[in-house]
Amino acid sequence: MHYLKSKRILTTTSALFLLALSPVTALAADNLETTRVLAKENGLNEAAQQYLIHYASVSGVDGKTSRQDTAAVFLPYGKTPEGGWPVVVWAHGTVGVANDCAPSLNVRTDRDKQYLNTWLSLGYAVVAPDYAGLGSAGLHHYLNARGEAWSILDGVRAAMKTYPLRNELILVGQSQGAHAAFATAGYQPQYAPELNIRATVLTGTPYFDKNTTAADILPPVNGATQAKGDPKIPYIFYIYLSAADVNGKLNATDYFLDTALPYLEKAQKLCINPLTQQTMEANLNATTTLKPALESLLSSSIGSMLYPTLKISHPVFIGIGSNDINVPTAMQLRFADAVKRAGTQAEVHLYEGLDHSGTVNPSLRDSIPFILHTTAK
C-alpha cells in the first residue's frame, strides 16, 4: 500500500483555530459540552490537531434518557478546504464494556493507527465516537444497534458544529464498529436527517436476524467442537452483561457453567484483549462455558442487535476475510447477500486467507477507490 504524503504545514487560519482553544473550554454548540486537546499518546501521527470532546446525547438503549458521551476528533495536515474537511466517521471494534476501555482514553492499536492515518493522509478528518458507556457514565450496551447509532450521530453533530468539517460523511467500521456503522446508516434518515452520508465501509460485519442461534455465533471450527478456547466467548459475556443491566432479574448461573462464572465477573472490568487472553488460557468455549438456556438469552436479546433496515440509500462496501473466526465468514456472507437482496448498492470483496484483524488494512486497496469513485459523483 502506498500512502500519500501530507504537507505538514499549518495555515494561519488553522493555527489561530488551534490557539483559540484552551485545554478545556466550554462551548456554546447545542450539544457540545466540553473539548480539550487529546493526550498525545492516544493520538495519530497524521493528525495536525486532535481533540477529545464531551457531548450531549440521548440513550438509544431506552430511547429517552439524556447522557453525555465522548469522541476523538482528528484534523489532517494542510490547508483547510473551502467548506471544511470531508469526514471519515470511525466506528471502532470491540474494546469491552467498562468506561476506561474507551479508545479515546487509550493508545490505539498499530492496526487502527495505520488504518486511520491513511484516511488522514488522504485529506479526511476523522471523528471517532467512543459509544455510550465507554469514556462516559454507565455500562456500555454491547451490540445495541440503536445505542451505537444515536451516540455516533450525536457525536458527529457536535463535532461538525465546532470544527472545520464539511457535511460530507463516510461511515467506516470494523467488527462491532461495522455493526455500529451499518446501524448508524439505517437510523440516520430519521434521527439525523441533516447529515449527509455519502457511503459506508465495513469489514468483519456481525449479522443477526430473528433466527440467529448460538451456533451461528459460536460455530464449531473445522466442523468439530473446539477443544481449546474460543475468542468469541468474551462477546457472549458482554451480551449477557448488557441484558442483565436492563433486566436485573437475570441469573448468570442459568446461562453459564461454574467454570465460566469468574471470567464473566471479570468481563465487567477487563477490556477485550486481557479478557480474551484469560478466557483462551482457561480453554473456555461453548462446551465449557454455556448452558442450553443461553439460547433463550440470545433470543430475548436479539431484538436490540437487529439493524433497523438492510436497505441503505447510499453505496456500501463490505470486506470479508475468508479465515475470519471472530465474526464467522459464513455470517458475513449471509449479511452481504441479505444487504444486496434488500436493494442496497453493495460492493463485496472476499479476502482469501485473511482473518478478522488481517482484513482491515489490505481492504484499503479496494475501499479507497470505492470511496473516491462514490464521492466523485
Short mmCIF file of C-alpha atoms in Angstrom, two decimals:
data_model
loop_
_atom_site.label_atom_id
_atom_site.label_comp_id
_atom_site.label_asym_id
_atom_site.label_seq_id
_atom_site.Cartn_x
_atom_site.Cartn_y
_atom_site.Cartn_z
CA MET A 1 0.00 0.00 0.00
CA HIS A 2 1.46 3.37 -0.98
CA TYR A 3 0.38 6.23 1.23
CA LEU A 4 0.10 9.80 0.10
CA LYS A 5 2.43 12.19 1.89
CA SER A 6 0.67 15.09 3.54
CA LYS A 7 2.16 18.55 3.73
CA ARG A 8 2.75 19.29 7.38
CA ILE A 9 2.09 23.00 7.10
CA LEU A 10 -0.35 24.71 9.42
CA THR A 11 -2.03 27.65 7.79
CA THR A 12 -2.55 30.89 9.65
CA THR A 13 -6.23 30.09 9.91
CA SER A 14 -5.75 26.63 11.36
CA ALA A 15 -3.01 27.84 13.71
CA LEU A 16 -5.26 30.55 15.06
CA PHE A 17 -8.02 27.98 15.43
CA LEU A 18 -5.69 25.80 17.49
CA LEU A 19 -4.56 28.67 19.72
CA ALA A 20 -8.14 29.78 20.28
CA LEU A 21 -8.92 26.55 22.10
CA SER A 22 -7.68 26.32 25.67
CA PRO A 23 -7.04 22.78 27.04
CA VAL A 24 -10.55 22.69 28.48
CA THR A 25 -13.12 25.06 27.01
CA ALA A 26 -16.88 25.26 27.48
CA LEU A 27 -18.51 25.80 24.11
CA ALA A 28 -21.87 27.14 23.04
CA ALA A 29 -22.62 24.49 20.39
CA ASP A 30 -26.02 22.97 21.03
CA ASN A 31 -24.88 19.51 22.11
CA LEU A 32 -21.16 20.02 22.74
CA GLU A 33 -20.33 20.46 26.41
CA THR A 34 -16.52 20.47 26.62
CA THR A 35 -13.49 19.97 24.40
CA ARG A 36 -9.81 19.56 25.15
CA VAL A 37 -6.65 18.56 23.34
CA LEU A 38 -6.40 14.77 23.16
CA ALA A 39 -3.48 13.20 25.01
CA LYS A 40 -0.57 12.91 22.57
CA GLU A 41 -0.01 9.22 23.27
CA ASN A 42 -3.62 8.48 22.32
CA GLY A 43 -3.38 10.34 19.04
CA LEU A 44 -2.42 9.74 15.42
CA ASN A 45 0.76 10.76 13.61
CA GLU A 46 -1.07 12.16 10.59
CA ALA A 47 -3.26 14.46 12.69
CA ALA A 48 -2.25 18.12 12.80
CA GLN A 49 -4.76 18.73 15.60
CA GLN A 50 -6.61 16.24 17.80
CA TYR A 51 -9.26 16.73 20.43
CA LEU A 52 -11.38 14.88 22.96
CA ILE A 53 -14.97 16.12 23.07
CA HIS A 54 -17.77 15.51 25.57
CA TYR A 55 -21.19 15.94 24.03
CA ALA A 56 -24.84 15.65 24.98
CA SER A 57 -26.67 12.65 23.55
CA VAL A 58 -29.80 10.59 24.05
CA SER A 59 -29.60 6.96 25.11
CA GLY A 60 -30.56 4.70 22.26
CA VAL A 61 -30.93 1.86 24.75
CA ASP A 62 -34.11 3.26 26.31
CA GLY A 63 -34.78 5.95 23.70
CA LYS A 64 -35.19 8.81 26.15
CA THR A 65 -32.50 9.28 28.80
CA SER A 66 -30.17 12.26 28.39
CA ARG A 67 -26.50 11.43 28.72
CA GLN A 68 -23.02 12.69 27.91
CA ASP A 69 -20.76 10.73 25.57
CA THR A 70 -17.22 11.18 24.26
CA ALA A 71 -15.39 11.15 20.93
CA ALA A 72 -11.98 11.94 19.48
CA VAL A 73 -11.65 14.37 16.56
CA PHE A 74 -8.58 14.36 14.29
CA LEU A 75 -7.85 17.07 11.71
CA PRO A 76 -5.39 16.49 8.83
CA TYR A 77 -2.31 18.50 7.92
CA GLY A 78 -2.59 21.11 5.21
CA LYS A 79 -4.83 24.00 4.30
CA THR A 80 -8.45 23.57 5.29
CA PRO A 81 -10.50 23.13 2.09
CA GLU A 82 -13.29 25.54 1.30
CA GLY A 83 -16.31 24.26 3.17
CA GLY A 84 -14.19 22.22 5.57
CA TRP A 85 -12.63 18.77 5.62
CA PRO A 86 -14.59 15.76 4.38
CA VAL A 87 -15.09 13.34 7.26
CA VAL A 88 -14.47 9.69 7.97
CA VAL A 89 -16.64 8.66 10.92
CA TRP A 90 -14.71 5.81 12.53
CA ALA A 91 -16.75 3.18 14.39
CA HIS A 92 -14.31 1.07 16.39
CA GLY A 93 -14.34 -2.67 17.05
CA THR A 94 -14.93 -4.43 20.36
CA VAL A 95 -12.94 -2.96 23.25
CA GLY A 96 -15.03 -4.04 26.25
CA VAL A 97 -17.96 -2.63 28.21
CA ALA A 98 -16.19 -0.73 31.01
CA ASN A 99 -15.75 3.04 31.00
CA ASP A 100 -11.95 3.01 30.84
CA CYS A 101 -11.89 0.77 27.74
CA ALA A 102 -12.80 3.80 25.57
CA PRO A 103 -10.46 4.20 22.58
CA SER A 104 -10.02 7.92 23.29
CA LEU A 105 -8.55 7.06 26.71
CA ASN A 106 -6.05 4.54 25.38
CA VAL A 107 -3.27 4.10 22.85
CA ARG A 108 -4.82 2.77 19.66
CA THR A 109 -3.60 -0.48 18.18
CA ASP A 110 -0.95 -0.39 15.47
CA ARG A 111 -3.54 -1.76 13.05
CA ASP A 112 -6.00 1.05 13.75
CA LYS A 113 -3.27 3.69 13.69
CA GLN A 114 -2.20 2.57 10.23
CA TYR A 115 -5.79 2.49 9.01
CA LEU A 116 -6.83 5.89 10.38
CA ASN A 117 -3.56 7.58 9.44
CA THR A 118 -4.22 6.50 5.86
CA TRP A 119 -7.56 8.34 5.77
CA LEU A 120 -5.98 11.41 7.37
CA SER A 121 -3.16 11.40 4.80
CA LEU A 122 -5.81 11.41 2.07
CA GLY A 123 -7.29 14.64 3.43
CA TYR A 124 -10.15 13.32 5.55
CA ALA A 125 -10.82 14.46 9.09
CA VAL A 126 -11.67 11.58 11.43
CA VAL A 127 -14.46 11.72 14.01
CA ALA A 128 -14.17 8.70 16.30
CA PRO A 129 -17.00 8.28 18.85
CA ASP A 130 -16.36 6.03 21.83
CA TYR A 131 -20.03 4.84 22.11
CA ALA A 132 -22.26 5.31 25.16
CA GLY A 133 -20.74 3.86 28.32
CA LEU A 134 -17.17 3.95 27.01
CA GLY A 135 -15.44 7.02 28.40
CA SER A 136 -18.83 8.03 29.81
CA ALA A 137 -21.26 7.03 32.53
CA GLY A 138 -22.92 3.62 32.74
CA LEU A 139 -22.23 0.21 31.27
CA HIS A 140 -21.66 0.04 27.53
CA HIS A 141 -24.51 -1.96 25.98
CA TYR A 142 -22.63 -4.19 23.60
CA LEU A 143 -24.07 -4.55 20.07
CA ASN A 144 -27.14 -2.48 20.89
CA ALA A 145 -27.78 -1.14 17.39
CA ARG A 146 -29.77 1.96 18.32
CA GLY A 147 -27.48 2.73 21.26
CA GLU A 148 -24.44 2.70 19.00
CA ALA A 149 -26.11 4.66 16.22
CA TRP A 150 -27.58 7.51 18.26
CA SER A 151 -24.32 8.03 20.13
CA ILE A 152 -22.36 8.16 16.86
CA LEU A 153 -24.80 10.53 15.18
CA ASP A 154 -24.86 12.91 18.14
CA GLY A 155 -21.06 12.84 18.21
CA VAL A 156 -20.87 13.81 14.55
CA ARG A 157 -23.37 16.61 15.10
CA ALA A 158 -21.28 18.01 17.96
CA ALA A 159 -18.01 17.81 16.02
CA MET A 160 -19.48 19.49 12.94
CA LYS A 161 -20.69 22.45 14.98
CA THR A 162 -17.22 23.08 16.40
CA TYR A 163 -14.55 22.09 13.88
CA PRO A 164 -13.99 22.95 10.19
CA LEU A 165 -15.78 19.88 8.86
CA ARG A 166 -17.79 19.50 5.67
CA ASN A 167 -21.16 17.79 5.72
CA GLU A 168 -19.75 15.00 3.56
CA LEU A 169 -19.50 11.88 5.69
CA ILE A 170 -18.13 8.39 5.16
CA LEU A 171 -19.12 5.83 7.80
CA VAL A 172 -16.30 3.35 8.37
CA GLY A 173 -16.44 0.46 10.82
CA GLN A 174 -14.73 -2.81 11.73
CA SER A 175 -16.18 -5.74 13.71
CA GLN A 176 -18.51 -4.26 16.36
CA GLY A 177 -17.79 -0.99 14.58
CA ALA A 178 -19.12 -2.42 11.31
CA HIS A 179 -22.30 -3.31 13.20
CA ALA A 180 -22.37 0.24 14.61
CA ALA A 181 -21.66 1.88 11.24
CA PHE A 182 -24.35 -0.05 9.37
CA ALA A 183 -26.84 0.59 12.19
CA THR A 184 -25.93 4.28 12.01
CA ALA A 185 -26.59 4.30 8.26
CA GLY A 186 -30.00 2.81 8.95
CA TYR A 187 -31.01 5.16 11.76
CA GLN A 188 -29.60 8.38 10.24
CA PRO A 189 -32.53 9.30 7.93
CA GLN A 190 -34.90 9.51 10.90
CA TYR A 191 -32.60 10.53 13.76
CA ALA A 192 -30.22 12.94 12.00
CA PRO A 193 -31.64 13.72 8.54
CA GLU A 194 -29.47 16.83 8.22
CA LEU A 195 -26.30 14.73 7.98
CA ASN A 196 -25.04 13.87 4.50
CA ILE A 197 -23.67 10.33 4.49
CA ARG A 198 -22.12 9.53 1.13
CA ALA A 199 -21.04 5.91 1.69
CA THR A 200 -20.39 3.23 4.30
CA VAL A 201 -17.30 0.98 4.50
CA LEU A 202 -17.43 -2.23 6.55
CA THR A 203 -15.09 -5.08 7.45
CA GLY A 204 -15.80 -8.04 9.73
CA THR A 205 -19.51 -7.26 9.98
CA PRO A 206 -21.72 -9.13 12.50
CA TYR A 207 -25.18 -10.05 11.26
CA PHE A 208 -28.17 -11.09 13.34
CA ASP A 209 -31.72 -11.93 12.37
CA LYS A 210 -34.63 -13.31 14.36
CA ASN A 211 -33.45 -16.87 13.70
CA THR A 212 -29.83 -16.38 14.82
CA THR A 213 -28.68 -19.11 17.24
CA ALA A 214 -25.68 -19.60 19.48
CA ALA A 215 -24.29 -21.99 16.86
CA ASP A 216 -24.29 -19.13 14.33
CA ILE A 217 -22.12 -17.05 16.67
CA LEU A 218 -20.02 -19.93 18.00
CA PRO A 219 -19.80 -22.39 15.12
CA PRO A 220 -17.55 -25.45 15.53
CA VAL A 221 -14.14 -24.88 13.98
CA ASN A 222 -13.37 -27.21 11.05
CA GLY A 223 -16.65 -28.99 11.65
CA ALA A 224 -15.73 -30.18 15.15
CA THR A 225 -16.29 -28.94 18.69
CA GLN A 226 -13.36 -26.82 19.82
CA ALA A 227 -11.10 -28.46 22.36
CA LYS A 228 -9.41 -25.14 23.09
CA GLY A 229 -10.54 -21.63 23.83
CA ASP A 230 -12.87 -19.71 21.56
CA PRO A 231 -12.07 -15.98 21.11
CA LYS A 232 -15.80 -15.21 20.79
CA ILE A 233 -16.62 -16.19 24.40
CA PRO A 234 -15.94 -12.63 25.66
CA TYR A 235 -18.60 -11.40 23.21
CA ILE A 236 -21.15 -13.70 24.87
CA PHE A 237 -20.16 -12.35 28.28
CA TYR A 238 -20.65 -8.77 27.04
CA ILE A 239 -24.06 -9.64 25.58
CA TYR A 240 -25.14 -11.12 28.91
CA LEU A 241 -23.90 -8.13 30.91
CA SER A 242 -25.83 -5.77 28.64
CA ALA A 243 -29.00 -7.82 29.04
CA ALA A 244 -28.54 -8.02 32.82
CA ASP A 245 -28.12 -4.25 33.02
CA VAL A 246 -31.63 -3.92 31.57
CA ASN A 247 -33.18 -6.87 33.40
CA GLY A 248 -31.88 -7.16 36.96
CA LYS A 249 -33.70 -10.47 37.43
CA LEU A 250 -31.34 -12.41 35.17
CA ASN A 251 -29.20 -15.00 36.95
CA ALA A 252 -25.83 -15.83 35.44
CA THR A 253 -25.93 -19.40 36.77
CA ASP A 254 -28.88 -20.10 34.46
CA TYR A 255 -26.72 -19.49 31.39
CA PHE A 256 -23.09 -20.20 32.30
CA LEU A 257 -21.26 -23.18 33.76
CA ASP A 258 -19.42 -22.72 37.05
CA THR A 259 -16.04 -22.75 35.31
CA ALA A 260 -17.00 -19.63 33.35
CA LEU A 261 -18.53 -17.53 36.15
CA PRO A 262 -15.26 -15.99 37.43
CA TYR A 263 -14.48 -14.81 33.89
CA LEU A 264 -17.97 -13.38 33.45
CA GLU A 265 -17.34 -11.31 36.57
CA LYS A 266 -14.01 -10.14 35.17
CA ALA A 267 -15.73 -9.12 31.92
CA GLN A 268 -17.37 -6.21 33.75
CA LYS A 269 -13.98 -4.51 34.10
CA LEU A 270 -11.50 -6.17 31.76
CA CYS A 271 -11.10 -4.78 28.28
CA ILE A 272 -11.20 -7.17 25.36
CA ASN A 273 -7.52 -8.08 24.97
CA PRO A 274 -6.78 -9.20 28.55
CA LEU A 275 -10.19 -10.84 28.82
CA THR A 276 -9.64 -12.79 25.61
CA GLN A 277 -6.20 -13.85 26.76
CA GLN A 278 -7.53 -15.17 30.05
CA THR A 279 -10.51 -16.99 28.56
CA MET A 280 -8.31 -18.59 25.92
CA GLU A 281 -5.81 -19.74 28.55
CA ALA A 282 -8.74 -21.24 30.51
CA ASN A 283 -9.90 -23.09 27.34
CA LEU A 284 -13.35 -21.52 27.51
CA ASN A 285 -15.53 -22.46 24.56
CA ALA A 286 -19.20 -23.23 24.02
CA THR A 287 -18.89 -26.66 25.65
CA THR A 288 -17.02 -25.47 28.74
CA THR A 289 -18.88 -22.17 29.14
CA LEU A 290 -22.55 -22.27 28.15
CA LYS A 291 -25.72 -23.90 29.39
CA PRO A 292 -28.61 -24.68 26.99
CA ALA A 293 -30.61 -21.72 28.36
CA LEU A 294 -28.15 -19.40 26.61
CA GLU A 295 -30.39 -19.77 23.55
CA SER A 296 -33.25 -18.10 25.42
CA LEU A 297 -30.97 -15.24 26.48
CA LEU A 298 -29.87 -14.73 22.91
CA SER A 299 -33.45 -14.91 21.67
CA SER A 300 -34.56 -12.22 24.12
CA SER A 301 -31.54 -10.00 23.34
CA ILE A 302 -31.51 -10.29 19.57
CA GLY A 303 -34.06 -7.54 19.03
CA SER A 304 -31.63 -4.88 20.25
CA MET A 305 -28.94 -6.15 17.86
CA LEU A 306 -31.01 -6.09 14.67
CA TYR A 307 -30.30 -3.47 12.03
CA PRO A 308 -33.24 -1.10 11.55
CA THR A 309 -33.10 -1.78 7.80
CA LEU A 310 -30.93 -3.61 5.30
CA LYS A 311 -31.81 -1.17 2.51
CA ILE A 312 -29.44 1.79 2.62
CA SER A 313 -29.80 4.70 0.19
CA HIS A 314 -26.05 5.17 -0.34
CA PRO A 315 -23.38 2.71 -1.58
CA VAL A 316 -21.91 0.22 0.90
CA PHE A 317 -18.51 -1.51 0.77
CA ILE A 318 -18.28 -4.91 2.51
CA GLY A 319 -14.88 -6.53 3.13
CA ILE A 320 -14.80 -10.14 4.37
CA GLY A 321 -11.83 -12.26 5.45
CA SER A 322 -12.11 -15.88 4.32
CA ASN A 323 -10.41 -17.05 7.54
CA ASP A 324 -12.38 -14.90 9.96
CA ILE A 325 -13.10 -16.74 13.23
CA ASN A 326 -14.16 -13.80 15.41
CA VAL A 327 -17.10 -12.93 13.15
CA PRO A 328 -17.57 -16.17 11.21
CA THR A 329 -17.08 -15.77 7.47
CA ALA A 330 -20.38 -17.57 6.84
CA MET A 331 -22.22 -14.97 8.94
CA GLN A 332 -20.65 -12.15 6.93
CA LEU A 333 -21.53 -13.76 3.62
CA ARG A 334 -25.16 -14.07 4.77
CA PHE A 335 -25.07 -10.37 5.66
CA ALA A 336 -23.72 -9.38 2.23
CA ASP A 337 -26.37 -11.45 0.47
CA ALA A 338 -29.16 -10.02 2.63
CA VAL A 339 -28.00 -6.44 2.00
CA LYS A 340 -27.93 -6.94 -1.76
CA ARG A 341 -31.32 -8.68 -1.77
CA ALA A 342 -32.75 -5.70 0.13
CA GLY A 343 -31.76 -3.43 -2.75
CA THR A 344 -28.66 -1.74 -1.30
CA GLN A 345 -25.91 -0.92 -3.79
CA ALA A 346 -23.14 -3.05 -2.26
CA GLU A 347 -19.62 -3.84 -3.40
CA VAL A 348 -18.40 -7.05 -1.74
CA HIS A 349 -14.79 -8.26 -1.53
CA LEU A 350 -13.68 -11.61 -0.10
CA TYR A 351 -10.04 -11.56 1.05
CA GLU A 352 -8.67 -15.08 0.75
CA GLY A 353 -6.50 -16.27 3.61
CA LEU A 354 -7.07 -13.22 5.80
CA ASP A 355 -8.57 -13.27 9.27
CA HIS A 356 -10.67 -10.80 11.24
CA SER A 357 -7.93 -8.29 12.00
CA GLY A 358 -5.80 -9.03 8.97
CA THR A 359 -8.53 -7.89 6.57
CA VAL A 360 -8.67 -4.31 7.84
CA ASN A 361 -5.69 -2.62 6.17
CA PRO A 362 -5.49 -4.75 2.99
CA SER A 363 -9.12 -3.80 2.29
CA LEU A 364 -7.96 -0.20 1.75
CA ARG A 365 -6.71 -1.10 -1.72
CA ASP A 366 -10.35 -1.58 -2.69
CA SER A 367 -12.26 0.67 -0.30
CA ILE A 368 -10.29 3.83 -1.12
CA PRO A 369 -11.04 3.63 -4.89
CA PHE A 370 -14.64 2.78 -3.95
CA ILE A 371 -14.90 5.96 -1.86
CA LEU A 372 -13.13 8.17 -4.42
CA HIS A 373 -15.47 6.93 -7.15
CA THR A 374 -18.54 7.31 -4.95
CA THR A 375 -17.76 10.83 -3.77
CA ALA A 376 -16.79 11.98 -7.27
CA LYS A 377 -20.38 11.58 -8.42
#
